[in-house]
Each structure stands twice: as structure tokens, then as C-alpha cells.
mmCIF file of C-alpha atoms in Angstrom:
data_model
loop_
_atom_site.group_PDB
_atom_site.id
_atom_site.type_symbol
_atom_site.label_atom_id
_atom_site.label_comp_id
_atom_site.label_asym_id
_atom_site.label_seq_id
_atom_site.Cartn_x
_atom_site.Cartn_y
_atom_site.Cartn_z
ATOM 1 C CA MET A 1 1.657 3.907 16.422
ATOM 2 C CA GLY A 2 1.963 6.647 13.856
ATOM 3 C CA PHE A 3 2.536 10.323 14.403
ATOM 4 C CA ALA A 4 1.049 10.402 17.917
ATOM 5 C CA ALA A 5 3.579 7.750 18.996
ATOM 6 C CA PHE A 6 6.304 9.767 17.301
ATOM 7 C CA LEU A 7 5.295 12.865 19.298
ATOM 8 C CA ASN A 8 5.369 10.857 22.532
ATOM 9 C CA HIS A 9 8.793 9.441 21.673
ATOM 10 C CA THR A 10 10.188 12.878 20.801
ATOM 11 C CA PHE A 11 8.842 14.318 24.061
ATOM 12 C CA GLU A 12 10.360 11.442 26.060
ATOM 13 C CA GLN A 13 13.721 11.960 24.366
ATOM 14 C CA ARG A 14 13.676 15.624 25.328
ATOM 15 C CA ARG A 15 12.645 14.727 28.879
ATOM 16 C CA MET A 16 15.567 12.314 29.115
ATOM 17 C CA ARG A 17 17.885 15.191 28.309
ATOM 18 C CA ASN A 18 16.103 17.568 30.660
ATOM 19 C CA ARG A 19 13.800 16.128 33.323
ATOM 20 C CA ARG A 20 12.186 19.550 33.803
ATOM 21 C CA TYR A 21 11.100 19.760 30.153
ATOM 22 C CA SER A 22 7.321 20.033 30.275
ATOM 23 C CA LEU A 23 4.492 19.362 27.886
ATOM 24 C CA ARG A 24 3.821 23.089 27.918
ATOM 25 C CA ALA A 25 7.403 23.759 26.798
ATOM 26 C CA PHE A 26 7.043 21.101 24.067
ATOM 27 C CA ALA A 27 3.814 22.775 22.875
ATOM 28 C CA ARG A 28 5.512 26.155 22.910
ATOM 29 C CA ASN A 29 8.435 24.771 20.850
ATOM 30 C CA LEU A 30 6.007 23.282 18.358
ATOM 31 C CA GLY A 31 3.930 26.458 18.131
ATOM 32 C CA VAL A 32 0.683 24.747 19.168
ATOM 33 C CA ASP A 33 -1.535 25.054 22.207
ATOM 34 C CA HIS A 34 -0.894 22.738 25.110
ATOM 35 C CA ALA A 35 -4.414 21.234 25.209
ATOM 36 C CA SER A 36 -4.358 20.210 21.537
ATOM 37 C CA LEU A 37 -0.894 18.680 21.841
ATOM 38 C CA SER A 38 -1.938 16.711 24.898
ATOM 39 C CA GLN A 39 -5.006 15.332 23.094
ATOM 40 C CA TRP A 40 -2.975 14.417 20.002
ATOM 41 C CA MET A 41 -0.396 12.619 22.122
ATOM 42 C CA ARG A 42 -3.021 10.700 24.080
ATOM 43 C CA GLY A 43 -4.810 9.801 20.868
ATOM 44 C CA THR A 44 -8.072 11.398 21.973
ATOM 45 C CA ARG A 45 -8.015 13.850 19.074
ATOM 46 C CA PRO A 46 -7.171 12.798 15.515
ATOM 47 C CA LEU A 47 -4.180 14.370 13.813
ATOM 48 C CA SER A 48 -5.080 15.895 10.448
ATOM 49 C CA ASP A 49 -2.571 15.819 7.584
ATOM 50 C CA GLU A 50 -2.315 19.586 7.923
ATOM 51 C CA ALA A 51 -1.511 19.366 11.650
ATOM 52 C CA ILE A 52 1.107 16.662 11.002
ATOM 53 C CA ASP A 53 2.753 18.794 8.316
ATOM 54 C CA ARG A 54 2.822 21.809 10.639
ATOM 55 C CA LEU A 55 4.318 19.791 13.499
ATOM 56 C CA ALA A 56 6.842 18.104 11.186
ATOM 57 C CA ASP A 57 7.914 21.571 10.002
ATOM 58 C CA ALA A 58 8.313 22.724 13.607
ATOM 59 C CA LEU A 59 10.424 19.621 14.348
ATOM 60 C CA CYS A 60 12.560 20.294 11.221
ATOM 61 C CA LEU A 61 12.121 16.692 10.032
ATOM 62 C CA SER A 62 13.901 15.530 6.885
ATOM 63 C CA ALA A 63 11.838 13.920 4.110
ATOM 64 C CA VAL A 64 12.716 10.431 5.386
ATOM 65 C CA GLN A 65 12.004 11.342 9.015
ATOM 66 C CA ARG A 66 8.703 12.861 7.931
ATOM 67 C CA ALA A 67 7.661 9.654 6.166
ATOM 68 C CA HIS A 68 8.819 7.575 9.121
ATOM 69 C CA SER A 69 7.024 9.742 11.705
ATOM 70 C CA ARG A 70 3.662 8.942 10.129
ATOM 71 C CA GLU A 71 4.249 5.195 10.559
ATOM 72 C CA PHE A 72 6.368 5.368 13.705
ATOM 73 C CA ASP A 73 6.435 2.427 16.105
ATOM 74 C CA PRO A 74 8.473 2.672 19.339
ATOM 75 C CA LEU A 75 10.028 -0.705 18.478
ATOM 76 C CA ASP A 76 11.669 0.964 15.457
ATOM 77 C CA VAL A 77 14.027 2.758 17.812
ATOM 78 C CA ALA A 78 15.250 -0.504 19.363
ATOM 79 C CA LEU A 79 15.800 -1.971 15.907
ATOM 80 C CA VAL A 80 17.826 0.991 14.711
ATOM 81 C CA GLU A 81 19.888 0.802 17.920
ATOM 82 C CA ALA A 82 20.456 -2.943 17.416
ATOM 83 C CA ALA A 83 21.650 -2.270 13.885
ATOM 84 C CA ALA A 84 24.335 0.032 15.213
ATOM 85 C CA THR A 85 26.055 -2.843 17.043
ATOM 86 C CA ASP A 86 28.770 -4.988 15.480
ATOM 87 C CA ALA A 87 26.686 -8.146 15.515
ATOM 88 C CA PRO A 88 22.985 -7.304 15.361
ATOM 89 C CA PRO A 89 20.825 -9.983 16.982
ATOM 90 C CA THR A 90 18.480 -12.038 14.830
ATOM 91 C CA THR A 91 14.766 -11.263 14.697
ATOM 92 C CA PRO A 92 13.849 -14.068 17.149
ATOM 93 C CA GLU A 93 16.562 -12.890 19.575
ATOM 94 C CA LEU A 94 15.406 -9.278 19.305
ATOM 95 C CA ALA A 95 11.808 -10.302 19.869
ATOM 96 C CA ARG A 96 12.769 -12.168 23.042
ATOM 97 C CA ARG A 97 14.860 -9.265 24.275
ATOM 98 C CA LEU A 98 12.150 -6.671 23.625
ATOM 99 C CA GLY A 99 9.213 -8.750 24.805
ATOM 100 C CA ALA A 100 7.635 -8.467 21.358
ATOM 101 C CA THR A 101 6.678 -11.079 18.807
ATOM 102 C CA ALA A 102 8.995 -11.881 15.893
ATOM 103 C CA ASP A 103 6.150 -10.791 13.580
ATOM 104 C CA HIS A 104 6.001 -7.362 15.237
ATOM 105 C CA VAL A 105 9.788 -6.994 14.917
ATOM 106 C CA ASN A 106 9.585 -8.000 11.251
ATOM 107 C CA VAL A 107 6.809 -5.477 10.498
ATOM 108 C CA CYS A 108 9.070 -2.768 11.941
ATOM 109 C CA LEU A 109 12.105 -4.131 10.105
ATOM 110 C CA ALA A 110 10.264 -4.086 6.752
ATOM 111 C CA ARG A 111 9.187 -0.482 7.367
ATOM 112 C CA LEU A 112 12.741 0.637 8.150
ATOM 113 C CA LEU A 113 14.125 -1.173 5.089
ATOM 114 C CA ARG A 114 11.469 0.376 2.844
ATOM 115 C CA LEU A 115 12.191 3.862 4.194
ATOM 116 C CA GLY A 116 15.919 3.339 3.726
ATOM 117 C CA LEU A 117 16.687 3.748 7.448
ATOM 118 C CA LEU A 118 18.180 0.241 7.607
ATOM 119 C CA THR A 119 19.767 -2.033 5.035
ATOM 120 C CA MET A 120 20.067 -5.814 5.216
ATOM 121 C CA ASN A 121 23.616 -6.725 4.626
ATOM 122 C CA GLY A 122 23.898 -10.517 4.598
ATOM 123 C CA ALA A 123 26.082 -11.819 7.366
ATOM 124 C CA ALA A 124 26.048 -8.449 9.142
ATOM 125 C CA TRP A 125 22.247 -8.710 8.879
ATOM 126 C CA ILE A 126 21.143 -5.118 9.329
ATOM 127 C CA THR A 127 23.097 -1.915 9.189
ATOM 128 C CA ARG A 128 22.062 1.632 9.744
ATOM 129 C CA THR A 129 21.781 3.678 6.578
ATOM 130 C CA GLU A 130 20.882 7.103 7.967
ATOM 131 C CA GLY A 131 22.261 8.941 10.969
ATOM 132 C CA MET B 1 16.377 -18.685 -14.609
ATOM 133 C CA ASP B 2 16.077 -14.999 -15.369
ATOM 134 C CA GLY B 3 12.435 -13.905 -15.275
ATOM 135 C CA ALA B 4 11.087 -17.082 -13.669
ATOM 136 C CA VAL B 5 8.685 -16.870 -10.746
ATOM 137 C CA ALA B 6 10.898 -18.424 -8.089
ATOM 138 C CA HIS B 7 9.025 -17.812 -4.848
ATOM 139 C CA TRP B 8 5.752 -16.399 -3.546
ATOM 140 C CA GLN B 9 4.925 -14.628 -0.340
ATOM 141 C CA MET B 10 1.643 -14.168 1.475
ATOM 142 C CA ILE B 11 1.388 -10.900 3.410
ATOM 143 C CA THR B 12 -1.071 -11.286 6.244
ATOM 144 C CA ARG B 13 -2.138 -9.737 9.516
ATOM 145 C CA ASP B 14 -2.066 -13.199 11.166
ATOM 146 C CA PRO B 15 0.877 -15.241 9.846
ATOM 147 C CA GLU B 16 0.528 -18.034 12.405
ATOM 148 C CA ALA B 17 -3.159 -18.658 11.659
ATOM 149 C CA LEU B 18 -2.523 -18.530 7.921
ATOM 150 C CA ALA B 19 0.320 -21.040 8.160
ATOM 151 C CA ARG B 20 -1.835 -23.385 10.285
ATOM 152 C CA PHE B 21 -4.645 -23.141 7.719
ATOM 153 C CA TYR B 22 -2.492 -24.139 4.723
ATOM 154 C CA GLU B 23 -0.711 -26.794 6.771
ATOM 155 C CA ALA B 24 -4.043 -28.400 7.714
ATOM 156 C CA ALA B 25 -5.697 -27.934 4.325
ATOM 157 C CA PHE B 26 -2.851 -29.016 2.035
ATOM 158 C CA GLY B 27 -0.114 -30.508 4.188
ATOM 159 C CA TRP B 28 2.314 -27.678 3.494
ATOM 160 C CA SER B 29 5.208 -27.600 5.874
ATOM 161 C CA PHE B 30 6.310 -24.325 7.490
ATOM 162 C CA SER B 31 9.578 -23.487 9.218
ATOM 163 C CA ALA B 32 10.739 -20.253 10.829
ATOM 164 C CA ASP B 33 14.171 -21.608 11.738
ATOM 165 C CA ASN B 34 16.241 -18.779 10.212
ATOM 166 C CA GLY B 35 17.718 -15.436 11.245
ATOM 167 C CA LEU B 36 14.615 -13.495 10.299
ATOM 168 C CA GLY B 37 12.109 -15.888 11.797
ATOM 169 C CA TYR B 38 10.660 -15.935 8.273
ATOM 170 C CA ARG B 39 7.991 -18.637 7.839
ATOM 171 C CA THR B 40 9.073 -20.550 4.748
ATOM 172 C CA ALA B 41 6.469 -22.812 3.154
ATOM 173 C CA ALA B 42 7.417 -26.088 1.456
ATOM 174 C CA THR B 43 4.464 -27.019 -0.751
ATOM 175 C CA GLY B 44 5.843 -29.835 -2.885
ATOM 176 C CA GLY B 45 5.724 -27.432 -5.846
ATOM 177 C CA LEU B 46 6.819 -23.822 -5.874
ATOM 178 C CA ASP B 47 7.874 -22.886 -2.361
ATOM 179 C CA GLY B 48 6.988 -19.608 -0.697
ATOM 180 C CA GLY B 49 6.689 -17.873 2.609
ATOM 181 C CA VAL B 50 4.508 -15.854 4.941
ATOM 182 C CA TRP B 51 5.350 -12.344 6.129
ATOM 183 C CA PRO B 52 3.437 -10.179 8.622
ATOM 184 C CA ALA B 53 1.449 -7.219 7.289
ATOM 185 C CA PRO B 54 1.718 -3.772 8.810
ATOM 186 C CA PRO B 55 -1.473 -2.370 10.382
ATOM 187 C CA GLY B 56 -4.082 -1.491 7.785
ATOM 188 C CA ALA B 57 -2.319 -3.279 4.907
ATOM 189 C CA PRO B 58 -4.439 -5.543 2.693
ATOM 190 C CA GLU B 59 -4.112 -9.333 2.664
ATOM 191 C CA MET B 60 -2.173 -10.224 -0.476
ATOM 192 C CA VAL B 61 0.161 -12.590 -2.306
ATOM 193 C CA GLN B 62 3.350 -11.320 -3.895
ATOM 194 C CA LEU B 63 5.263 -13.096 -6.641
ATOM 195 C CA PHE B 64 9.053 -13.115 -6.460
ATOM 196 C CA ILE B 65 10.760 -13.079 -9.836
ATOM 197 C CA GLU B 66 14.299 -14.340 -10.170
ATOM 198 C CA VAL B 67 16.754 -12.086 -11.961
ATOM 199 C CA ALA B 68 20.511 -12.259 -12.316
ATOM 200 C CA ASP B 69 20.928 -8.519 -11.799
ATOM 201 C CA ILE B 70 18.427 -6.768 -9.522
ATOM 202 C CA ASP B 71 19.760 -3.276 -10.211
ATOM 203 C CA ALA B 72 19.397 -3.742 -13.981
ATOM 204 C CA ALA B 73 15.890 -5.146 -13.488
ATOM 205 C CA LEU B 74 14.915 -2.107 -11.422
ATOM 206 C CA VAL B 75 16.065 0.193 -14.231
ATOM 207 C CA ARG B 76 13.861 -1.754 -16.689
ATOM 208 C CA ILE B 77 10.917 -1.706 -14.272
ATOM 209 C CA GLU B 78 11.082 2.062 -13.814
ATOM 210 C CA ALA B 79 11.468 2.643 -17.572
ATOM 211 C CA LEU B 80 8.285 0.597 -18.081
ATOM 212 C CA GLY B 81 6.244 2.603 -15.561
ATOM 213 C CA GLY B 82 6.802 0.517 -12.443
ATOM 214 C CA LYS B 83 8.513 1.768 -9.331
ATOM 215 C CA LEU B 84 10.850 0.719 -6.573
ATOM 216 C CA LEU B 85 9.222 0.017 -3.189
ATOM 217 C CA MET B 86 12.132 -1.349 -1.189
ATOM 218 C CA PRO B 87 15.761 -1.130 -2.251
ATOM 219 C CA ARG B 88 18.042 -4.112 -2.726
ATOM 220 C CA GLN B 89 18.738 -6.085 0.461
ATOM 221 C CA VAL B 90 21.107 -8.986 1.113
ATOM 222 C CA LEU B 91 19.244 -11.468 3.323
ATOM 223 C CA PRO B 92 21.055 -13.348 6.119
ATOM 224 C CA ASP B 93 21.209 -16.507 3.937
ATOM 225 C CA GLY B 94 22.847 -14.573 1.086
ATOM 226 C CA ASP B 95 19.806 -14.276 -1.195
ATOM 227 C CA VAL B 96 19.360 -10.759 -2.572
ATOM 228 C CA MET B 97 15.909 -9.175 -2.821
ATOM 229 C CA ALA B 98 14.078 -5.952 -3.581
ATOM 230 C CA LEU B 99 10.414 -4.983 -3.825
ATOM 231 C CA ALA B 100 8.883 -3.158 -6.751
ATOM 232 C CA GLN B 101 5.440 -2.283 -8.045
ATOM 233 C CA ASP B 102 4.012 -2.807 -11.514
ATOM 234 C CA PRO B 103 2.350 0.100 -13.381
ATOM 235 C CA LEU B 104 -1.080 -0.997 -12.071
ATOM 236 C CA GLY B 105 0.083 -0.767 -8.474
ATOM 237 C CA ARG B 106 0.689 -4.454 -7.721
ATOM 238 C CA PRO B 107 3.726 -5.067 -5.493
ATOM 239 C CA PHE B 108 6.100 -7.900 -6.364
ATOM 240 C CA GLY B 109 9.532 -9.079 -5.360
ATOM 241 C CA LEU B 110 12.799 -9.509 -7.210
ATOM 242 C CA MET B 111 15.324 -12.054 -6.039
ATOM 243 C CA THR B 112 18.769 -13.354 -6.864
ATOM 244 C CA PRO B 113 19.487 -16.584 -4.995
ATOM 245 C CA ALA B 114 22.806 -16.832 -3.175
ATOM 246 C CA ALA B 115 25.505 -18.544 -5.212
ATOM 247 C CA LYS B 116 25.668 -22.238 -4.265
ATOM 248 C CA ASP B 117 29.045 -23.919 -3.884
#
């Protein structure tokens, strides 16, 4: 969870677009050395606020993305994707589908609502509020 | 009634254990049979609920204050030194809620119950 998970997610996204994208290329793009990046991503070296700010700058994150990256949970991505559908599933349904607990889904949901990335909209349940 | 405490919510890292504790100690009845899987607590007095805490968050109880107009209440709260924590949301059952913080840093909820037919 947190910024290390966000780095892993961002790297995976880039690898999905280009299977040859390497950790070394990611480090080069972020302007950091490969060894440090690897340790941050594996969680074996703590990320200082200064390092997070530098990496967030290199990733050109918006203010909302920056706040989200510090609390990032991979389940957030599934929730935002679910919200993009016409009839988002309920929390218990999502939990079953994702192999998570309803409590875990709800912790993520509350985070995304607080950050303004999702909005609860009654019958439509959740809708995406930022692209 | 505008300004009345209408609901409370315990924020906890272990919602299931907390619900079992209050059920056994006081006979409260919990149900999570709703779209959010939200554990509502029927106490025989003021009803409330239990919501999971994010990692590192403190154990706490939040009061939910009923208002007719959440947006107007948020303007008053900010003018008085409080701040908005979570913008207005329409829950699956039609209730409207938002989270705010008082000037001393205590989070609390605002709610407008869904209109009943």
C-alpha cells in the first residue's frame, strides 16, 4: 500500500503497454538510480517525503493523483473501473469478485470518495469523478 | 430535525470483532444487508453503524448530525473554522451524507435522510 504500491502499479501499466519496458528504463524515466527504485518498489528501503515528491514530479502527477499515490491500494483501480460501468456492483458483490473482504473494499471506497475520485450517486451507486 | 444527532458511527480496524463485542455486551443487533455491506447497529436507542478504518487510522466514534441542506451546513462549518473532509454523497438508500471536521480536528458526519413516501 502507499507510494511503493503506486510505483509497482505504474510500472506494471507501462509493462502492459510494452512488455520490453524494464525497471532500468523506468528508473531512467524517473531520474533515479535503478537500485534505489528497486528497493523502494520492494519495500526494503523507506520512501522519504522528499523522494516521493521528486518521483511524483517526474510522473507529472496532478494534485489529486499525488494525494492518492501516497495512500494507493491496488484495489482502488478495480473500484474506479467498476464505477465506469453502467451498473456498478455493490460492495459485497465487488468483494466476492475481487477475492477481497467487503471491509477492504469499503476502506478503498472511502478513500476514493474523500479524494474526489469517485462520487456516490444513489441508485447509480458510484460514478467516476476524475478521468 | 435540523441539528439533531441522528446517527453515530464507530470507525475501527476490526469491524466484525467490534460488532460481536457490542452484540454480546448489550444485545445490539447488527445487519450488513445493504448495497454497501455497511454494518448498521440497532441499539434500542439512537442507532448507528460500524465502518472499517484505513491502515494507521485511530479507533474513533463519529457523530452524524442531521441537516436539511448539507451544502449550506458546509458553508457554515467552514465559516466557523471547520473544514470539509469528504464531499456530499448520495448513498444507495437515498440518504445524503458528507464528512467534516470541527475546528479542533474532530471528524463528524452530516446527513439528510432520504425523503420517505
